[in-house]
PDB file of C-alpha atoms in Angstrom:
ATOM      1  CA  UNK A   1       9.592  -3.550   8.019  1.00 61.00           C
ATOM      2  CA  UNK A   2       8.746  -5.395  11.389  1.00 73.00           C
ATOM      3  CA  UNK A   3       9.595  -2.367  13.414  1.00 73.00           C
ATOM      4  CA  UNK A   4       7.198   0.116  10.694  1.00 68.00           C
ATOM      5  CA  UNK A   5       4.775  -2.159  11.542  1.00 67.00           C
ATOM      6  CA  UNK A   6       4.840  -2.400  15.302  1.00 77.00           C
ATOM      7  CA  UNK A   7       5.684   1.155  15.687  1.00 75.00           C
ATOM      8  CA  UNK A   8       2.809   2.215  13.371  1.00 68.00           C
ATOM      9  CA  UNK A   9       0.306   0.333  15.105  1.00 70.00           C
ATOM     10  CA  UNK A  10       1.240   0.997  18.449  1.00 76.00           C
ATOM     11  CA  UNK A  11       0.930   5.165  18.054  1.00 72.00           C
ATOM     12  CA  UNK A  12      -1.853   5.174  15.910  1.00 69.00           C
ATOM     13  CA  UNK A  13      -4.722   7.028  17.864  1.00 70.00           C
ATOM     14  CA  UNK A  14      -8.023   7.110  16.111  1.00 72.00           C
ATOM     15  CA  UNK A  15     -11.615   7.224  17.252  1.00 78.00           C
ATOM     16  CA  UNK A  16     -13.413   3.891  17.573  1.00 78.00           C
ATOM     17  CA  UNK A  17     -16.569   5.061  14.901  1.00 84.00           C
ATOM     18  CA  UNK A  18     -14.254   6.720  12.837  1.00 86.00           C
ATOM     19  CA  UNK A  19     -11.826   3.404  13.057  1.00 84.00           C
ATOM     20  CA  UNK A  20     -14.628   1.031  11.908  1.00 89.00           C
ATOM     21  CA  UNK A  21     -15.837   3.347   9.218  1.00 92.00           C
ATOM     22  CA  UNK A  22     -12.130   3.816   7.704  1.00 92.00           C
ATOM     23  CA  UNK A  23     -12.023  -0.177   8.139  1.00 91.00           C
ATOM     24  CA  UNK A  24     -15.469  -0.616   6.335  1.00 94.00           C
ATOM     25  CA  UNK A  25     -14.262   1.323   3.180  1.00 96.00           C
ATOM     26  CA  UNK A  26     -10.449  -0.143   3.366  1.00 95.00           C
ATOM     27  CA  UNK A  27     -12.184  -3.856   3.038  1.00 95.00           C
ATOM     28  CA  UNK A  28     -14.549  -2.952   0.521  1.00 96.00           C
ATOM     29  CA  UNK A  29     -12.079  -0.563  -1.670  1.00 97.00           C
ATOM     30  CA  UNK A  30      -9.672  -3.378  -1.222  1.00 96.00           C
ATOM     31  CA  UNK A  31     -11.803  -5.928  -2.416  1.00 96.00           C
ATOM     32  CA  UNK A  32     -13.002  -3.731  -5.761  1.00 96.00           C
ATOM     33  CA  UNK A  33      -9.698  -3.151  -7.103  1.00 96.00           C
ATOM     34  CA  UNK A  34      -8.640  -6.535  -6.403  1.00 96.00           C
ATOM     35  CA  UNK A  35     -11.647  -7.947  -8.510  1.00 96.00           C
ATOM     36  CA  UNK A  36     -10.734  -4.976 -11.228  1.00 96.00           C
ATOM     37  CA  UNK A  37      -6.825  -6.315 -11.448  1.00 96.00           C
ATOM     38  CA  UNK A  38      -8.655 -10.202 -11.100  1.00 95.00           C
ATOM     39  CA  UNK A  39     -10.586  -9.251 -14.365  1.00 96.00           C
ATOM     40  CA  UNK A  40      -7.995  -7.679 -16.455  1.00 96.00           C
ATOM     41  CA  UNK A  41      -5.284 -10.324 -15.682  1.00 94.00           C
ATOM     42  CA  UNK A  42      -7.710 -12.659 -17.282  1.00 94.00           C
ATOM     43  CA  UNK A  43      -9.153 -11.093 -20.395  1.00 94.00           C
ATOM     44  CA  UNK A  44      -5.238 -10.687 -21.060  1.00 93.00           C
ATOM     45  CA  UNK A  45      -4.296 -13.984 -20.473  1.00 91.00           C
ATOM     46  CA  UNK A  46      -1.199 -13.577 -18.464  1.00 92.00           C
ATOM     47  CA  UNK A  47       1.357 -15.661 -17.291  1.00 90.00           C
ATOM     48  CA  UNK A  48       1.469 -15.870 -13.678  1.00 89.00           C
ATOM     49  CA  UNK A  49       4.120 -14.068 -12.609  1.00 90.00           C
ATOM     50  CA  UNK A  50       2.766 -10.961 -15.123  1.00 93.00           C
ATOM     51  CA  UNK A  51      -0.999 -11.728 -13.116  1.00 93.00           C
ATOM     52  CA  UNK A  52       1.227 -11.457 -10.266  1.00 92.00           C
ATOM     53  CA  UNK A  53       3.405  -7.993 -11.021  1.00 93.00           C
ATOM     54  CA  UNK A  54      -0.577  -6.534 -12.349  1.00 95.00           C
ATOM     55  CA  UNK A  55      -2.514  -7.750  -9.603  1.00 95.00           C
ATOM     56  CA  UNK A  56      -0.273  -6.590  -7.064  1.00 95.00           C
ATOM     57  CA  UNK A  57       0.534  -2.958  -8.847  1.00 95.00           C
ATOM     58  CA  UNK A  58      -3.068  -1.990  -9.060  1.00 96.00           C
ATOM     59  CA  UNK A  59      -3.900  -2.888  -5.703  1.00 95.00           C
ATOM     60  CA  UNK A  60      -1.073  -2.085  -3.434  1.00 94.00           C
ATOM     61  CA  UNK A  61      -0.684   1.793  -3.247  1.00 93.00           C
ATOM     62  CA  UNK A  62       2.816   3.464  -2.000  1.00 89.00           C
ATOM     63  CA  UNK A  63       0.772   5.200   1.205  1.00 85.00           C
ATOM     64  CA  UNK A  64       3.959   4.930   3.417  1.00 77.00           C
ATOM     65  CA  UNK A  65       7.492   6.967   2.234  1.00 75.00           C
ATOM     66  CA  UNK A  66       4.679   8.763  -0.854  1.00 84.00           C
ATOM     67  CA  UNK A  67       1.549   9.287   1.031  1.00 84.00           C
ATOM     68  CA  UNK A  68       2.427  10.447   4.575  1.00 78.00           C
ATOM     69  CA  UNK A  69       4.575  13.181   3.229  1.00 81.00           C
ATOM     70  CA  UNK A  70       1.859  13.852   1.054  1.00 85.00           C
ATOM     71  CA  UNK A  71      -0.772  13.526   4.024  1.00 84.00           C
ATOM     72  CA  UNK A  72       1.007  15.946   6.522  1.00 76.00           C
ATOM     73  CA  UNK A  73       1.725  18.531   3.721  1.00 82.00           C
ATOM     74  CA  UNK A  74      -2.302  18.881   2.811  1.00 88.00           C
ATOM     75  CA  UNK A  75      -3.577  17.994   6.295  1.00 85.00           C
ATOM     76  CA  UNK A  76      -0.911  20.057   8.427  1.00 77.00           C
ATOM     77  CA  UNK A  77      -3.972  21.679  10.730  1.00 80.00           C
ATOM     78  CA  UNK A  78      -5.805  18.660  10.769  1.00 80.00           C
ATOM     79  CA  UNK A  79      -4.188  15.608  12.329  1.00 75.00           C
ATOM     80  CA  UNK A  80      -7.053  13.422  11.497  1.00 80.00           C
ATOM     81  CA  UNK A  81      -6.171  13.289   7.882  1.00 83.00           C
ATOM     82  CA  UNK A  82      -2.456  12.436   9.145  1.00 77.00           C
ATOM     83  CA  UNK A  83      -3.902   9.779  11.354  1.00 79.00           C
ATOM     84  CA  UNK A  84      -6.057   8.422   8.635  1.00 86.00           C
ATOM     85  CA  UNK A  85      -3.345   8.052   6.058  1.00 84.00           C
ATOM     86  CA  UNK A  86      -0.759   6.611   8.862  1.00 79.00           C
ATOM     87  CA  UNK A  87      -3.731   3.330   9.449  1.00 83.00           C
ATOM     88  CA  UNK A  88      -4.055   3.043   5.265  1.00 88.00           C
ATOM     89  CA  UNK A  89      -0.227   2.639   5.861  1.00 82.00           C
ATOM     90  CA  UNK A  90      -0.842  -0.256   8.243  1.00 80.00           C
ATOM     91  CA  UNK A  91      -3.745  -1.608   6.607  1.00 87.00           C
ATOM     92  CA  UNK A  92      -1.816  -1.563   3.139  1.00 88.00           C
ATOM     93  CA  UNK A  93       1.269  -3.366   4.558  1.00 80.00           C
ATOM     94  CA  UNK A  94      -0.659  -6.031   6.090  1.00 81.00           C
ATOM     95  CA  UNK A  95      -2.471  -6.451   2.675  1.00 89.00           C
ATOM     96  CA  UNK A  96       1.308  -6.515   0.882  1.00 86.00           C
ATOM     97  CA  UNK A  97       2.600  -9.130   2.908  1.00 80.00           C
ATOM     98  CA  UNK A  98      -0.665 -10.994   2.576  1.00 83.00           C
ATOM     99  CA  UNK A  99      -2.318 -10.780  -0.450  1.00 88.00           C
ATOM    100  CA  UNK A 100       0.675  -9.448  -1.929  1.00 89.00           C
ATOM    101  CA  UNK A 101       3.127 -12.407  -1.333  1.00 86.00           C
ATOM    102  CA  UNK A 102      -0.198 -14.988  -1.997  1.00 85.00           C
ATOM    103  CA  UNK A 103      -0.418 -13.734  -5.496  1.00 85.00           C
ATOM    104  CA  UNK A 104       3.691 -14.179  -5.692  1.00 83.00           C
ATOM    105  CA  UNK A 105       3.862 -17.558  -4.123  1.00 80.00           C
ATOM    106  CA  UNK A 106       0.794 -18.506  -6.111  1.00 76.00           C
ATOM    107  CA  UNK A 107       2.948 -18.876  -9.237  1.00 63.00           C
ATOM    108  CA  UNK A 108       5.313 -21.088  -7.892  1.00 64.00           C
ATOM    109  CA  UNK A 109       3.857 -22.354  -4.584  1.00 65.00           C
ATOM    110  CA  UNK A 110       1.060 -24.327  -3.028  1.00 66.00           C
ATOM    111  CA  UNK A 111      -1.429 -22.748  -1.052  1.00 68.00           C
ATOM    112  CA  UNK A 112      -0.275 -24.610   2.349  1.00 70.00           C
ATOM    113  CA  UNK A 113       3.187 -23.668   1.742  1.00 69.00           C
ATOM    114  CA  UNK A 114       2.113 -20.161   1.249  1.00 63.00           C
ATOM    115  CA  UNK A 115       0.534 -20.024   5.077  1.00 70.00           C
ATOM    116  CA  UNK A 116       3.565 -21.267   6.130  1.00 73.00           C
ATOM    117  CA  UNK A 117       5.548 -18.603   4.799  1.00 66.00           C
ATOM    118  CA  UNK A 118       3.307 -16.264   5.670  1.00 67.00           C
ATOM    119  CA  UNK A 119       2.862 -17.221   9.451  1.00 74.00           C
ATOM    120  CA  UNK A 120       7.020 -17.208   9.366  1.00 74.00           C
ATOM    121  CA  UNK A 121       6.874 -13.695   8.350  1.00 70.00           C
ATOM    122  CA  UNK A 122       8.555 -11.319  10.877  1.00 77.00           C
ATOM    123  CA  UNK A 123       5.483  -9.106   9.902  1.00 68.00           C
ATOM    124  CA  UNK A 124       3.175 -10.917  11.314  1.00 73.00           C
ATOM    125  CA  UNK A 125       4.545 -11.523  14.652  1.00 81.00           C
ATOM    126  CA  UNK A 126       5.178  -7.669  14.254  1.00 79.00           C
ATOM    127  CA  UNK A 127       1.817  -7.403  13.912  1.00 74.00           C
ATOM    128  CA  UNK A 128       0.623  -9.498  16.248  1.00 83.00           C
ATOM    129  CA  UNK A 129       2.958  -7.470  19.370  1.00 86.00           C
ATOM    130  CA  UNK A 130       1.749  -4.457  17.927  1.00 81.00           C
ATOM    131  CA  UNK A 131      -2.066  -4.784  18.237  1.00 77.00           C
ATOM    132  CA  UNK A 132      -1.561  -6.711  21.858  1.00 86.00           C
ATOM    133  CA  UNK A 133       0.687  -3.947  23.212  1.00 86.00           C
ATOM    134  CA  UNK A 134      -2.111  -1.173  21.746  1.00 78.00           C
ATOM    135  CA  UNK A 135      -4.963  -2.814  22.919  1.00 77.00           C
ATOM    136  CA  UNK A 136      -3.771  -3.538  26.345  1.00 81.00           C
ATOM    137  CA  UNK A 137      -1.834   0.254  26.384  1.00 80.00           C
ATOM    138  CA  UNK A 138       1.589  -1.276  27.441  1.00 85.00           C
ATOM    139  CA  UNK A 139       4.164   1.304  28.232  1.00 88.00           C
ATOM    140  CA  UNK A 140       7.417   0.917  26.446  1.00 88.00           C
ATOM    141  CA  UNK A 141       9.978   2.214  27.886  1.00 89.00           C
ATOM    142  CA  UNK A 142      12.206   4.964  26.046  1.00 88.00           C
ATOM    143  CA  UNK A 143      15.810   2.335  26.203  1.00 87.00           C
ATOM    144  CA  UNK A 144      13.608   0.269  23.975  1.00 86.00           C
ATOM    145  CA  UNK A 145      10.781   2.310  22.179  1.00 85.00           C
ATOM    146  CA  UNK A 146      13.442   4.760  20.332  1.00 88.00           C
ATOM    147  CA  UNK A 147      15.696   2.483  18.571  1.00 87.00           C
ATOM    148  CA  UNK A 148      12.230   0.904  17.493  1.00 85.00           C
ATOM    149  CA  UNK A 149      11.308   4.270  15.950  1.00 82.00           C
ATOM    150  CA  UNK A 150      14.707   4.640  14.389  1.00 83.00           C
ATOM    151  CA  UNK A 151      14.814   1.513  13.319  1.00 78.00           C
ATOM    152  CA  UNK A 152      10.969   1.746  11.592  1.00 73.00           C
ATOM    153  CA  UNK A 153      12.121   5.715  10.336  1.00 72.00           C
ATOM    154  CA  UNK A 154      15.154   3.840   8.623  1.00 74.00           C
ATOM    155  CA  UNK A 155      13.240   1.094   6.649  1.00 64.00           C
ATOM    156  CA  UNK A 156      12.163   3.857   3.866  1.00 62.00           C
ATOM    157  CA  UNK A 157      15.892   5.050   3.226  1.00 70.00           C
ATOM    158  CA  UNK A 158      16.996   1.220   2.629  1.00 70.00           C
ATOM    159  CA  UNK A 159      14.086   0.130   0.844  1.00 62.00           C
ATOM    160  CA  UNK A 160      14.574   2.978  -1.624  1.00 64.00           C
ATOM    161  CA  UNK A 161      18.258   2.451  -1.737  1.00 72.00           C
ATOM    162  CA  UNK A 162      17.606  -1.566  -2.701  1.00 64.00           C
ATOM    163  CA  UNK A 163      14.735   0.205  -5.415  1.00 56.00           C
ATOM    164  CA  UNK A 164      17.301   2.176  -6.892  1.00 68.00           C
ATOM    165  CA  UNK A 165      19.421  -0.262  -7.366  1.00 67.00           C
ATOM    166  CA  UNK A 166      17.493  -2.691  -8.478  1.00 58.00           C
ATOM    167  CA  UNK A 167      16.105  -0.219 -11.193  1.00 61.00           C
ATOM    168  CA  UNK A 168      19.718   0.701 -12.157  1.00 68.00           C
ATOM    169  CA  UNK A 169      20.159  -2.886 -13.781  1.00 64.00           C
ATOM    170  CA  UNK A 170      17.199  -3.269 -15.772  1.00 63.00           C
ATOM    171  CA  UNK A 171      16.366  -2.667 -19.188  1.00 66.00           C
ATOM    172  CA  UNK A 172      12.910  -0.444 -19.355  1.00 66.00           C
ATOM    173  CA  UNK A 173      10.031  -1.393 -21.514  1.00 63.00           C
ATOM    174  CA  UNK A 174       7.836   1.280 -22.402  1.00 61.00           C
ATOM    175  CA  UNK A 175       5.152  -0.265 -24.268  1.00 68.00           C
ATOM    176  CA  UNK A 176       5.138  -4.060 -22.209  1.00 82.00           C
ATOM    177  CA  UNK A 177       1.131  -3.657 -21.964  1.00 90.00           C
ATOM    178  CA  UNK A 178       1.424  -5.089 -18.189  1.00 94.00           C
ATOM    179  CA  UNK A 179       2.540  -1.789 -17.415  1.00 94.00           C
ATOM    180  CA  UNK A 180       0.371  -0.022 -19.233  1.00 94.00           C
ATOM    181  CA  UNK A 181      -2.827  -1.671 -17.346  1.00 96.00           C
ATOM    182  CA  UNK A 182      -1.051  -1.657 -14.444  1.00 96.00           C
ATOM    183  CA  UNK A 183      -1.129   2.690 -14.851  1.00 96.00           C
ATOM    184  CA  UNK A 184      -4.299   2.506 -16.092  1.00 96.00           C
ATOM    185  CA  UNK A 185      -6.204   0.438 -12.704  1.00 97.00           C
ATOM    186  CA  UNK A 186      -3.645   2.247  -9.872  1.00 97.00           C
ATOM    187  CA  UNK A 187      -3.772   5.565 -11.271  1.00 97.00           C
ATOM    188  CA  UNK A 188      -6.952   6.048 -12.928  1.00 97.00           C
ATOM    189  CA  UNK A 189      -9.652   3.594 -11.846  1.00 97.00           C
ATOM    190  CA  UNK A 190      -8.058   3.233  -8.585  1.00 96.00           C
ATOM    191  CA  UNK A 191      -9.313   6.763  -7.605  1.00 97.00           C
ATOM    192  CA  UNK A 192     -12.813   6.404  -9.480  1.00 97.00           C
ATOM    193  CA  UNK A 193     -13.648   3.132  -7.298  1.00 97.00           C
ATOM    194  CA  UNK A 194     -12.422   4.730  -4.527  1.00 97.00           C
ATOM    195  CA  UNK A 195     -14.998   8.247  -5.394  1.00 96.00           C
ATOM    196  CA  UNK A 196     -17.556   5.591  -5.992  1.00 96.00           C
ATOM    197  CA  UNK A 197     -17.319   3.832  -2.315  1.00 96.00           C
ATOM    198  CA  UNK A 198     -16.992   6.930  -0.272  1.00 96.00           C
ATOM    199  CA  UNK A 199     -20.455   8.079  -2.060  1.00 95.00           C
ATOM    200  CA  UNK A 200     -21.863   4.574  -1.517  1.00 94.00           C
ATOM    201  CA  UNK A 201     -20.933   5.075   2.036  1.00 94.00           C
ATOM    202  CA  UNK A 202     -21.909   8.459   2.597  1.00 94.00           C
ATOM    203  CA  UNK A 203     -18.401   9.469   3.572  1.00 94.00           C
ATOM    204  CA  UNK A 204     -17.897  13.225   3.781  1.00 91.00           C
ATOM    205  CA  UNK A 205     -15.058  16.326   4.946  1.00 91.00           C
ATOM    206  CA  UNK A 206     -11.495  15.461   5.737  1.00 92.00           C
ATOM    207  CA  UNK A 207     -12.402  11.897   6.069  1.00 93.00           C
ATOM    208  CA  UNK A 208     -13.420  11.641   2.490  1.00 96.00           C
ATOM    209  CA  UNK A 209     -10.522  13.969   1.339  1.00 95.00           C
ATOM    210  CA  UNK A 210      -7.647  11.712   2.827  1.00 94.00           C
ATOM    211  CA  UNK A 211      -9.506   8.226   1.675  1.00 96.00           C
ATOM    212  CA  UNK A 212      -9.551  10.354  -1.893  1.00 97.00           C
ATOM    213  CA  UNK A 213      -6.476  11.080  -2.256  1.00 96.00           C
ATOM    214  CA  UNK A 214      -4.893   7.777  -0.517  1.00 95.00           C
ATOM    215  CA  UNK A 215      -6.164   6.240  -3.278  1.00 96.00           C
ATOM    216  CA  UNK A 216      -4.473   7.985  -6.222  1.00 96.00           C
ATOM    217  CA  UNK A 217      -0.724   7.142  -4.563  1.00 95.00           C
ATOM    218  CA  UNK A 218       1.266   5.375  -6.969  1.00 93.00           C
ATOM    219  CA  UNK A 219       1.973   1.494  -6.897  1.00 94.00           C
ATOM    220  CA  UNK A 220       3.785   0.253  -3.713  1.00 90.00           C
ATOM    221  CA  UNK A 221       7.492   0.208  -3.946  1.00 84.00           C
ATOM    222  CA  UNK A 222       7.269  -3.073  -1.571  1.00 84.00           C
ATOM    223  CA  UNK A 223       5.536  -4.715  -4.838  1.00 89.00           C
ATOM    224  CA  UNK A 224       9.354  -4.475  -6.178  1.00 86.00           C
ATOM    225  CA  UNK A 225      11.269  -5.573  -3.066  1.00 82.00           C
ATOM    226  CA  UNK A 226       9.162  -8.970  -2.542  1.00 85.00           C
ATOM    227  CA  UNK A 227       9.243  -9.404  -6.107  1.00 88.00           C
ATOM    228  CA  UNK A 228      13.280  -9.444  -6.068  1.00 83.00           C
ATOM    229  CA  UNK A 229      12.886 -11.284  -2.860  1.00 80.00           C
ATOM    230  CA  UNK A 230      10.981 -13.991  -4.043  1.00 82.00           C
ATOM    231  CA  UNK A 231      12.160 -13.753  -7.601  1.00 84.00           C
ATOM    232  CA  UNK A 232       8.661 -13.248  -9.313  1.00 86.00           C
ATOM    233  CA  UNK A 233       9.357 -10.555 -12.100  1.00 88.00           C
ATOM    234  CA  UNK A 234      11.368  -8.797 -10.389  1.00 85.00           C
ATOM    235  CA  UNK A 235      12.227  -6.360 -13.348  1.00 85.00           C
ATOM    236  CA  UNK A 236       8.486  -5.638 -14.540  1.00 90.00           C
ATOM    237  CA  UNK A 237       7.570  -4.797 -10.985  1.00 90.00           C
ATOM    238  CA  UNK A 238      10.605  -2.059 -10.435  1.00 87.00           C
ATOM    239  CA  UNK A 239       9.336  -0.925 -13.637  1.00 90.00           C
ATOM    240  CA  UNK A 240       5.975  -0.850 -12.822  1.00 92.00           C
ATOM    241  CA  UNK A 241       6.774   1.144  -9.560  1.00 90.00           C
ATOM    242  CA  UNK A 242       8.778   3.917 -11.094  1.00 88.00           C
ATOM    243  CA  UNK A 243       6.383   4.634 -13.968  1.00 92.00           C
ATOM    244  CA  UNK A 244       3.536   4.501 -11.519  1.00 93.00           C
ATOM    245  CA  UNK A 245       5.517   7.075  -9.198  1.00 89.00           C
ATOM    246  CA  UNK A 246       6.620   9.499 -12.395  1.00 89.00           C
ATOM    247  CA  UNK A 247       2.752   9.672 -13.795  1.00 94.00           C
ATOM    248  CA  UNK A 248       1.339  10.442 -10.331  1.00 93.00           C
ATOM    249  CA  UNK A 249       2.547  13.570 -10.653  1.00 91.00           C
ATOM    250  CA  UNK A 250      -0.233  14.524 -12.568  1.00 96.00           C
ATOM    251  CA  UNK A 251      -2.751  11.948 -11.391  1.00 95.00           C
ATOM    252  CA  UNK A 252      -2.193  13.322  -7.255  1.00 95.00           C
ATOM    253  CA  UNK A 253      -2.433  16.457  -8.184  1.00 96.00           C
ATOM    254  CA  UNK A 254      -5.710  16.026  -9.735  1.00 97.00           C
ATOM    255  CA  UNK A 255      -7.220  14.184  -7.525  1.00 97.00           C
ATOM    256  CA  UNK A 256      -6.001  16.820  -4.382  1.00 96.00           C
ATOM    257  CA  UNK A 257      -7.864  19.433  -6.591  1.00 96.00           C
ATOM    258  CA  UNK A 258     -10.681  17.477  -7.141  1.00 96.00           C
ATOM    259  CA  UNK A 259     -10.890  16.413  -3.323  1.00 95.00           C
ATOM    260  CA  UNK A 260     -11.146  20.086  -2.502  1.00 93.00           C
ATOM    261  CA  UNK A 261     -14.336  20.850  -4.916  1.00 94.00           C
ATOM    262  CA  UNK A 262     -16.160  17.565  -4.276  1.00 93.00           C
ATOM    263  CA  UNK A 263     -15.714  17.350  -0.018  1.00 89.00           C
TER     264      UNK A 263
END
């Protein structure tokens, strides 16, 4: 994941308006559906780690290894959609191992022990490199830069391989009513708060398309490999991302359609 990161950020090419607009909505999207998961977990009354596996699954959306592919496929003659999509892929891994490993640490850790794990994170520092190196437009040379980009292309094969896996040893659970909410906020209000800020922003064309449909991916398969990580639910989260990614089906493909008569 370090080298996704870095290698993300450092090709990312984006116009500076366009930037701060897509930053704008990202912050204030963000922000909704965390409130929207916030609200359910309580009139539930969850445990933590369930708050956790909800909170997380409603608000961290599988833009990476789902959306790109998705992204390039509907915006093949216009790379601004790709380039949109590919900085909702940053933005949404800096938010997983952020808010996503707060609201996992949360259940078992202090909130000064949580900064320290975060600032240990090889993410970060990934992070950090990558905006400095951007920013300043350091050349990296080839010897270096290419096993970087192999080694970022690579991540989404292993991650799904340690997915698999994971979901290969648990015991599924249609009816657990985590999940169900969990389907409900990423695939269905996740979309409707994200129709209601691009209106409230006056957001329009391609850039409203690809912020549209970004938002109706399915839950984050990184929700389930921090989760077996950290040992937070690790079960209700695989399970959360593989019903997530079977009923988006349906929910994408609305949502594409829909993109087309509304923008």
């Amino acid at each position: 994941m370090p080298a996704a990161v870095f290698v993300n950020i450092y090709d990312i090419s984006i116009e500076t308006g366009l930037l701060l607009q897509i930053i704008y909505y990202l912050i204030l999207y963000s922000l909704s559906v965390m409130i929207v998961s916030h609200f359910i977990s309580k009139t539930l009354k969850l445990e933590k780690g369930e708050s956790a596996a909800l909170k997380n699954s409603i608000s961290l959306m599988n833009s990476g290894n789902y959306g790109l592919p998705v992204s390039q496929l509907i915006f093949s003659h216009n790379p601004v959609g790709v380039s949109i999509q590919i900085f909702i892929v940053i933005f949404q891994n800096l938010l997983t191992y952020s808010y996503g490993i707060y609201n996992l640490l949360s259940a078992t850790k202090t909130i000064g022990s949580i900064i320290q794990s975060f600032l240990r994170l090889p993410v970060f520092h990934a992070l950090i490199l990558g905006v400095l190196f951007q920013s300043f437009t350091i050349q990296i040379p080839n010897s270096i830069f290419l096993p970087l980009n192999q080694l970022a292309n690579s991540f989404v094969a292993i991650a799904l391989i340690l997915l698999g896996a994971q979901l290969s040893n648990i015991k599924l659970n249609f009816f657990h009513r985590v999940i169900t909410w969990a389907l409900i906020g990423r695939l269905l209000m996740g979309p409707l708060l994200a129709l209601a800020m691009i209106y409230l922003l006056n957001i329009d064309g391609i850039v409203a398309q690809s912020l549209f449909i970004a938002s109706s991916f399915p839950t984050s398969r990184n929700t389930a490999t921090i989760a077996m990580e950290y040992q937070i639910e690790p079960e209700l989260h695989a399970q959360i991302v593989l019903f997530s990614t079977l009923f988006s089906i349906i929910t994408v493909t609305v949502v594409i359609y829909l993109s087309y008569i509304l923008f």
